mmCIF file of C-alpha atoms and ligand atoms in Angstrom:
data_model
loop_
_atom_site.group_PDB
_atom_site.id
_atom_site.type_symbol
_atom_site.label_atom_id
_atom_site.label_comp_id
_atom_site.label_asym_id
_atom_site.label_seq_id
_atom_site.Cartn_x
_atom_site.Cartn_y
_atom_site.Cartn_z
ATOM 1 C CA MET A 1 0.000 0.000 0.000
ATOM 2 C CA SER A 2 1.618 3.241 -1.022
ATOM 3 C CA ARG A 3 0.557 6.419 0.708
ATOM 4 C CA ARG A 4 1.569 9.784 -0.731
ATOM 5 C CA PRO A 5 3.850 11.479 1.800
ATOM 6 C CA VAL A 6 2.917 14.843 3.284
ATOM 7 C CA ILE A 7 5.243 17.583 4.494
ATOM 8 C CA ALA A 8 3.251 20.319 6.236
ATOM 9 C CA GLY A 9 4.603 23.528 7.726
ATOM 10 C CA ASN A 10 2.736 24.870 10.748
ATOM 11 C CA TRP A 11 3.806 28.494 10.984
ATOM 12 C CA LYS A 12 1.984 28.963 14.306
ATOM 13 C CA MET A 13 1.724 32.660 15.325
ATOM 14 C CA HIS A 14 4.551 33.881 13.105
ATOM 15 C CA ASN A 15 4.869 36.090 10.012
ATOM 16 C CA LEU A 16 3.146 39.294 9.004
ATOM 17 C CA GLN A 17 1.531 39.208 5.557
ATOM 18 C CA LYS A 18 4.653 40.448 3.757
ATOM 19 C CA GLU A 19 6.804 37.809 5.451
ATOM 20 C CA ALA A 20 4.237 35.109 4.728
ATOM 21 C CA ILE A 21 4.241 36.013 1.025
ATOM 22 C CA GLU A 22 8.060 36.023 0.944
ATOM 23 C CA LEU A 23 8.237 32.638 2.645
ATOM 24 C CA THR A 24 5.667 31.130 0.283
ATOM 25 C CA ASN A 25 7.425 32.521 -2.780
ATOM 26 C CA GLY A 26 10.766 31.339 -1.399
ATOM 27 C CA ILE A 27 9.450 27.791 -0.981
ATOM 28 C CA MET A 28 7.959 27.731 -4.472
ATOM 29 C CA GLN A 29 11.141 29.176 -5.965
ATOM 30 C CA GLU A 30 13.260 26.456 -4.357
ATOM 31 C CA LEU A 31 10.842 23.761 -5.541
ATOM 32 C CA LYS A 32 10.897 25.119 -9.100
ATOM 33 C CA SER A 33 13.305 22.539 -10.478
ATOM 34 C CA GLU A 34 11.576 19.599 -8.770
ATOM 35 C CA GLU A 35 9.256 17.433 -10.822
ATOM 36 C CA LYS A 36 5.772 17.804 -9.288
ATOM 37 C CA SER A 37 4.975 14.103 -9.459
ATOM 38 C CA THR A 38 8.056 13.277 -7.370
ATOM 39 C CA LEU A 39 7.151 15.694 -4.572
ATOM 40 C CA PRO A 40 5.214 14.891 -1.421
ATOM 41 C CA GLU A 41 2.052 16.871 -0.758
ATOM 42 C CA VAL A 42 3.573 20.148 0.441
ATOM 43 C CA ILE A 43 1.308 22.163 2.736
ATOM 44 C CA VAL A 44 1.761 25.511 4.475
ATOM 45 C CA ALA A 45 -0.408 26.655 7.383
ATOM 46 C CA PRO A 46 -0.143 30.425 7.959
ATOM 47 C CA THR A 47 -2.168 32.384 10.510
ATOM 48 C CA PHE A 48 -5.721 33.409 9.554
ATOM 49 C CA THR A 49 -4.549 36.930 8.655
ATOM 50 C CA SER A 50 -2.152 35.640 5.983
ATOM 51 C CA LEU A 51 -4.365 32.985 4.398
ATOM 52 C CA TYR A 52 -5.656 35.303 1.683
ATOM 53 C CA VAL A 53 -2.253 36.614 0.602
ATOM 54 C CA VAL A 54 -0.580 33.200 0.747
ATOM 55 C CA ASN A 55 -3.384 31.724 -1.340
ATOM 56 C CA LYS A 56 -2.897 34.529 -3.852
ATOM 57 C CA ALA A 57 0.855 33.878 -3.998
ATOM 58 C CA ILE A 58 0.204 30.167 -4.574
ATOM 59 C CA ASN A 59 -2.307 30.902 -7.341
ATOM 60 C CA ASP A 60 -0.077 33.531 -8.966
ATOM 61 C CA CYS A 61 2.731 30.977 -9.166
ATOM 62 C CA GLY A 62 0.411 28.381 -10.643
ATOM 63 C CA CYS A 63 2.909 25.574 -10.044
ATOM 64 C CA GLY A 64 0.421 23.578 -7.988
ATOM 65 C CA LYS A 65 3.191 22.327 -5.717
ATOM 66 C CA VAL A 66 2.079 24.005 -2.483
ATOM 67 C CA LYS A 67 -1.308 23.650 -0.770
ATOM 68 C CA LEU A 68 -2.922 25.819 1.895
ATOM 69 C CA ALA A 69 -4.006 24.851 5.406
ATOM 70 C CA ALA A 70 -5.508 26.722 8.344
ATOM 71 C CA GLN A 71 -4.301 26.145 11.902
ATOM 72 C CA ASN A 72 -7.765 25.948 13.447
ATOM 73 C CA CYS A 73 -11.468 26.345 12.695
ATOM 74 C CA TYR A 74 -14.806 26.399 14.476
ATOM 75 C CA PHE A 75 -17.314 23.617 13.934
ATOM 76 C CA GLU A 76 -20.487 25.729 13.675
ATOM 77 C CA THR A 77 -21.458 26.997 10.224
ATOM 78 C CA LYS A 78 -22.246 30.623 11.188
ATOM 79 C CA GLY A 79 -23.646 32.753 13.962
ATOM 80 C CA ALA A 80 -22.708 34.664 17.095
ATOM 81 C CA PHE A 81 -19.266 33.137 17.717
ATOM 82 C CA THR A 82 -17.045 36.192 18.065
ATOM 83 C CA GLY A 83 -13.488 35.602 16.948
ATOM 84 C CA GLU A 84 -14.086 32.270 15.237
ATOM 85 C CA CYS A 85 -13.859 31.155 11.585
ATOM 86 C CA SER A 86 -16.105 28.504 10.038
ATOM 87 C CA VAL A 87 -14.786 25.801 7.739
ATOM 88 C CA GLU A 88 -16.693 27.350 4.838
ATOM 89 C CA MET A 89 -14.918 30.682 5.436
ATOM 90 C CA LEU A 90 -11.542 28.947 5.410
ATOM 91 C CA LYS A 91 -12.449 27.034 2.258
ATOM 92 C CA ASP A 92 -13.365 30.403 0.753
ATOM 93 C CA THR A 93 -9.783 31.615 1.321
ATOM 94 C CA GLY A 94 -8.384 28.585 -0.507
ATOM 95 C CA CYS A 95 -7.712 26.184 2.367
ATOM 96 C CA GLU A 96 -7.769 22.499 1.512
ATOM 97 C CA TYR A 97 -6.630 21.286 4.931
ATOM 98 C CA ILE A 98 -7.232 22.356 8.523
ATOM 99 C CA ILE A 99 -5.076 21.421 11.503
ATOM 100 C CA ILE A 100 -7.158 20.503 14.556
ATOM 101 C CA GLY A 101 -6.394 19.373 18.084
ATOM 102 C CA HIS A 102 -2.865 20.747 18.170
ATOM 103 C CA SER A 103 -1.448 20.404 21.681
ATOM 104 C CA GLU A 104 -1.049 24.183 21.911
ATOM 105 C CA ARG A 105 -4.774 24.620 21.202
ATOM 106 C CA ARG A 106 -5.617 21.911 23.703
ATOM 107 C CA GLU A 107 -3.366 23.413 26.373
ATOM 108 C CA TYR A 108 -3.940 27.162 25.958
ATOM 109 C CA PHE A 109 -7.418 27.312 24.409
ATOM 110 C CA GLY A 110 -9.235 24.414 25.993
ATOM 111 C CA GLU A 111 -9.786 22.346 22.849
ATOM 112 C CA THR A 112 -11.226 18.986 23.906
ATOM 113 C CA ASP A 113 -11.451 15.639 22.123
ATOM 114 C CA GLU A 114 -15.165 16.293 21.602
ATOM 115 C CA MET A 115 -14.423 19.618 19.907
ATOM 116 C CA VAL A 116 -11.790 17.959 17.741
ATOM 117 C CA ASN A 117 -14.405 15.411 16.672
ATOM 118 C CA LYS A 118 -16.956 18.125 15.822
ATOM 119 C CA LYS A 119 -14.319 20.046 13.880
ATOM 120 C CA ALA A 120 -13.259 16.909 11.955
ATOM 121 C CA LYS A 121 -16.889 16.297 10.967
ATOM 122 C CA ALA A 122 -17.390 19.916 9.824
ATOM 123 C CA ILE A 123 -14.143 19.855 7.824
ATOM 124 C CA LEU A 124 -14.987 16.599 6.038
ATOM 125 C CA LEU A 125 -18.555 17.729 5.383
ATOM 126 C CA ASN A 126 -17.127 20.703 3.482
ATOM 127 C CA GLY A 127 -14.809 18.505 1.433
ATOM 128 C CA LEU A 128 -11.618 19.579 3.208
ATOM 129 C CA ILE A 129 -9.067 17.356 4.944
ATOM 130 C CA PRO A 130 -8.487 17.476 8.700
ATOM 131 C CA ILE A 131 -4.968 17.124 10.060
ATOM 132 C CA ILE A 132 -5.805 15.675 13.464
ATOM 133 C CA CYS A 133 -3.065 16.129 16.064
ATOM 134 C CA CYS A 134 -2.465 13.862 19.034
ATOM 135 C CA GLY A 135 0.395 13.344 21.452
ATOM 136 C CA GLU A 136 1.403 12.651 25.013
ATOM 137 C CA SER A 137 3.036 14.885 27.612
ATOM 138 C CA LEU A 138 6.330 13.972 29.262
ATOM 139 C CA GLU A 139 4.444 13.044 32.446
ATOM 140 C CA GLN A 140 2.187 10.677 30.490
ATOM 141 C CA ARG A 141 5.173 9.105 28.762
ATOM 142 C CA GLU A 142 7.009 8.626 32.054
ATOM 143 C CA ALA A 143 3.867 7.170 33.627
ATOM 144 C CA GLY A 144 3.691 4.617 30.793
ATOM 145 C CA VAL A 145 0.290 5.752 29.503
ATOM 146 C CA THR A 146 1.369 7.011 26.070
ATOM 147 C CA ASP A 147 -0.440 4.354 24.021
ATOM 148 C CA TYR A 148 -3.569 4.487 26.169
ATOM 149 C CA HIS A 149 -3.753 8.288 25.938
ATOM 150 C CA ILE A 150 -3.202 8.424 22.186
ATOM 151 C CA SER A 151 -5.649 5.574 21.473
ATOM 152 C CA SER A 152 -8.239 7.489 23.466
ATOM 153 C CA GLN A 153 -7.546 10.784 21.635
ATOM 154 C CA ILE A 154 -7.829 9.086 18.238
ATOM 155 C CA THR A 155 -10.910 7.027 19.083
ATOM 156 C CA LYS A 156 -12.717 10.164 20.283
ATOM 157 C CA ALA A 157 -11.542 12.301 17.355
ATOM 158 C CA LEU A 158 -12.836 9.785 14.804
ATOM 159 C CA ARG A 159 -16.178 9.083 16.486
ATOM 160 C CA ASP A 160 -19.002 8.621 13.949
ATOM 161 C CA LEU A 161 -16.764 9.266 10.923
ATOM 162 C CA THR A 162 -17.158 6.868 7.993
ATOM 163 C CA SER A 163 -14.282 4.731 6.762
ATOM 164 C CA GLU A 164 -14.252 6.799 3.576
ATOM 165 C CA GLU A 165 -13.828 9.993 5.613
ATOM 166 C CA VAL A 166 -11.106 8.482 7.774
ATOM 167 C CA SER A 167 -9.224 7.133 4.737
ATOM 168 C CA LYS A 168 -8.689 10.648 3.397
ATOM 169 C CA SER A 169 -7.908 12.243 6.767
ATOM 170 C CA ILE A 170 -4.421 12.891 8.108
ATOM 171 C CA ILE A 171 -3.247 12.279 11.667
ATOM 172 C CA ALA A 172 -0.166 13.943 13.149
ATOM 173 C CA TYR A 173 1.530 12.281 16.095
ATOM 174 C CA GLU A 174 3.277 15.060 17.994
ATOM 175 C CA PRO A 175 4.729 14.125 21.380
ATOM 176 C CA ILE A 176 4.351 17.336 23.385
ATOM 177 C CA TRP A 177 7.815 17.014 24.923
ATOM 178 C CA ALA A 178 9.340 17.046 21.426
ATOM 179 C CA ILE A 179 7.555 20.204 20.221
ATOM 180 C CA GLY A 180 9.838 23.212 20.003
ATOM 181 C CA THR A 181 12.378 21.608 22.318
ATOM 182 C CA GLY A 182 14.906 20.348 19.785
ATOM 183 C CA LYS A 183 14.434 16.870 21.309
ATOM 184 C CA THR A 184 13.181 14.812 18.366
ATOM 185 C CA CYS A 185 11.440 11.577 19.300
ATOM 186 C CA ASP A 186 13.588 8.594 18.341
ATOM 187 C CA SER A 187 12.454 7.500 14.851
ATOM 188 C CA VAL A 188 11.928 3.875 15.825
ATOM 189 C CA GLU A 189 9.786 4.905 18.795
ATOM 190 C CA ALA A 190 7.823 7.445 16.706
ATOM 191 C CA ASN A 191 7.221 4.689 14.165
ATOM 192 C CA ARG A 192 6.066 2.318 16.909
ATOM 193 C CA VAL A 193 3.487 4.827 18.174
ATOM 194 C CA ILE A 194 2.356 5.626 14.634
ATOM 195 C CA ALA A 195 1.948 1.904 13.850
ATOM 196 C CA MET A 196 -0.066 1.637 17.076
ATOM 197 C CA ILE A 197 -2.317 4.500 15.874
ATOM 198 C CA ARG A 198 -2.754 2.686 12.550
ATOM 199 C CA ASN A 199 -3.770 -0.388 14.506
ATOM 200 C CA VAL A 200 -6.381 1.637 16.416
ATOM 201 C CA VAL A 201 -7.810 2.718 13.044
ATOM 202 C CA ARG A 202 -7.725 -0.920 11.874
ATOM 203 C CA LYS A 203 -9.709 -2.019 14.918
ATOM 204 C CA LEU A 204 -12.234 0.823 14.604
ATOM 205 C CA TYR A 205 -12.615 0.385 10.825
ATOM 206 C CA ASP A 206 -10.722 -2.107 8.660
ATOM 207 C CA THR A 207 -7.347 -2.796 7.098
ATOM 208 C CA THR A 208 -8.056 -0.791 3.947
ATOM 209 C CA THR A 209 -8.843 2.317 6.004
ATOM 210 C CA ALA A 210 -5.791 1.783 8.231
ATOM 211 C CA ASP A 211 -3.575 1.358 5.182
ATOM 212 C CA SER A 212 -4.965 4.510 3.538
ATOM 213 C CA ILE A 213 -4.810 7.099 6.320
ATOM 214 C CA ARG A 214 -1.648 9.170 6.369
ATOM 215 C CA ILE A 215 0.020 9.538 9.755
ATOM 216 C CA LEU A 216 2.727 12.150 10.194
ATOM 217 C CA TYR A 217 5.319 12.719 12.869
ATOM 218 C CA GLY A 218 5.778 16.183 14.376
ATOM 219 C CA GLY A 219 8.148 17.514 17.034
ATOM 220 C CA SER A 220 11.512 19.140 16.279
ATOM 221 C CA VAL A 221 11.671 17.774 12.730
ATOM 222 C CA LYS A 222 14.758 19.197 11.016
ATOM 223 C CA PRO A 223 16.508 18.727 7.678
ATOM 224 C CA GLY A 224 18.889 16.360 9.456
ATOM 225 C CA THR A 225 16.155 14.090 10.857
ATOM 226 C CA ILE A 226 13.718 13.681 7.965
ATOM 227 C CA LYS A 227 15.467 10.910 6.026
ATOM 228 C CA GLU A 228 15.583 8.573 9.004
ATOM 229 C CA GLN A 229 11.968 9.407 9.851
ATOM 230 C CA MET A 230 10.761 8.795 6.298
ATOM 231 C CA ALA A 231 12.659 5.515 6.145
ATOM 232 C CA GLN A 232 10.338 4.054 8.814
ATOM 233 C CA SER A 233 7.504 1.775 7.757
ATOM 234 C CA ASP A 234 4.587 3.791 9.100
ATOM 235 C CA ILE A 235 5.702 7.429 9.127
ATOM 236 C CA ASP A 236 4.067 9.106 6.130
ATOM 237 C CA GLY A 237 5.536 12.556 6.504
ATOM 238 C CA ALA A 238 6.040 15.424 8.904
ATOM 239 C CA LEU A 239 4.252 18.316 10.537
ATOM 240 C CA VAL A 240 7.001 20.878 10.934
ATOM 241 C CA GLY A 241 7.005 23.917 13.231
ATOM 242 C CA GLY A 242 10.218 25.896 13.693
ATOM 243 C CA ALA A 243 12.021 24.463 10.658
ATOM 244 C CA SER A 244 9.134 25.505 8.388
ATOM 245 C CA LEU A 245 9.783 29.187 9.036
ATOM 246 C CA THR A 246 12.591 29.520 6.520
ATOM 247 C CA ALA A 247 12.230 28.408 2.918
ATOM 248 C CA ASP A 248 15.662 26.836 2.956
ATOM 249 C CA SER A 249 15.137 24.473 5.894
ATOM 250 C CA PHE A 250 11.538 23.640 4.929
ATOM 251 C CA VAL A 251 12.521 22.792 1.357
ATOM 252 C CA GLN A 252 15.452 20.717 2.630
ATOM 253 C CA ILE A 253 12.881 18.691 4.593
ATOM 254 C CA VAL A 254 10.667 18.365 1.497
ATOM 255 C CA LYS A 255 13.673 17.253 -0.576
ATOM 256 C CA GLY A 256 14.731 14.875 2.187
ATOM 257 C CA ALA A 257 11.351 13.189 1.845
ATOM 258 C CA VAL A 258 11.795 13.038 -1.945
ATOM 259 C CA ALA A 259 15.179 11.397 -1.485
ATOM 260 C CA CYS A 260 13.445 8.640 0.450
ATOM 261 C CA GLY A 261 11.603 7.558 -2.659
ATOM 262 C CA VAL A 262 8.298 9.410 -2.570
HETATM 263 P P1 13P B 301 8.466 22.115 16.099
HETATM 264 O O1 13P B 301 8.816 21.508 14.752
HETATM 265 O O2 13P B 301 8.882 23.536 16.236
HETATM 266 O O3 13P B 301 8.919 21.236 17.214
HETATM 267 O O4 13P B 301 6.856 22.156 16.163
HETATM 268 C C1 13P B 301 6.143 21.016 15.880
HETATM 269 C C2 13P B 301 4.711 21.361 15.800
HETATM 270 O O5 13P B 301 4.083 21.671 16.801
HETATM 271 C C3 13P B 301 4.067 21.339 14.487
HETATM 272 O O6 13P B 301 2.687 21.410 14.594
#
């Protein structure tokens, strides 16, 4: 079963519009000589305020090598929800993917598994693809409850989704202790957890669904780590934070994935 790899850059709360445009153009410029069919799915996730201009830069280039994602959404369609953006609004700005359940949203903004599930449903209903994040804290890892915690997060996130919807979704395994710390999770261990997640999907659905869903690793991914990560059996790509903020390091990660036989 071959799954198309994904390299996604989560810019978090960085970049004014001008910087976001420059970064996008820089990435596309560096990918110019790459054959599109050999590339992974390359995704950038700017802040809400830069979605419009980044989408415009992508369309102006016309190379079709970079796709747009939002970092969050709200699950209701419209109404009195001050400060929120619906999936339809994000689709309107050109988003094809939306990151949900990131540990920073869970920790600082109270996003629960139930909200992640509602968001996943709203995203899929609108024809977009959710990038569903999960991951354990250091305390959970040290207490030996990593697999239990992640199985629970995934089971709740996927509740009531069809196998067809799950097959096209993306999961990102991001151990919280590896995010922004420079401490990358050992590739073999990341692969073990990701294979465990795939097994959860197999039990909830079937082998075809488990073999179709793409599961990424995130947490201090760097140009120097990607090849080993992509060489693992179950790691289908990366969700990159810090190293996605310069075109050079992000494209090195994309090319590292290509080198692993995308
Ligand atoms: P870093 O790559 O900076 O560790 O961030 C990972 C992340 O949170 C991506 O969503």
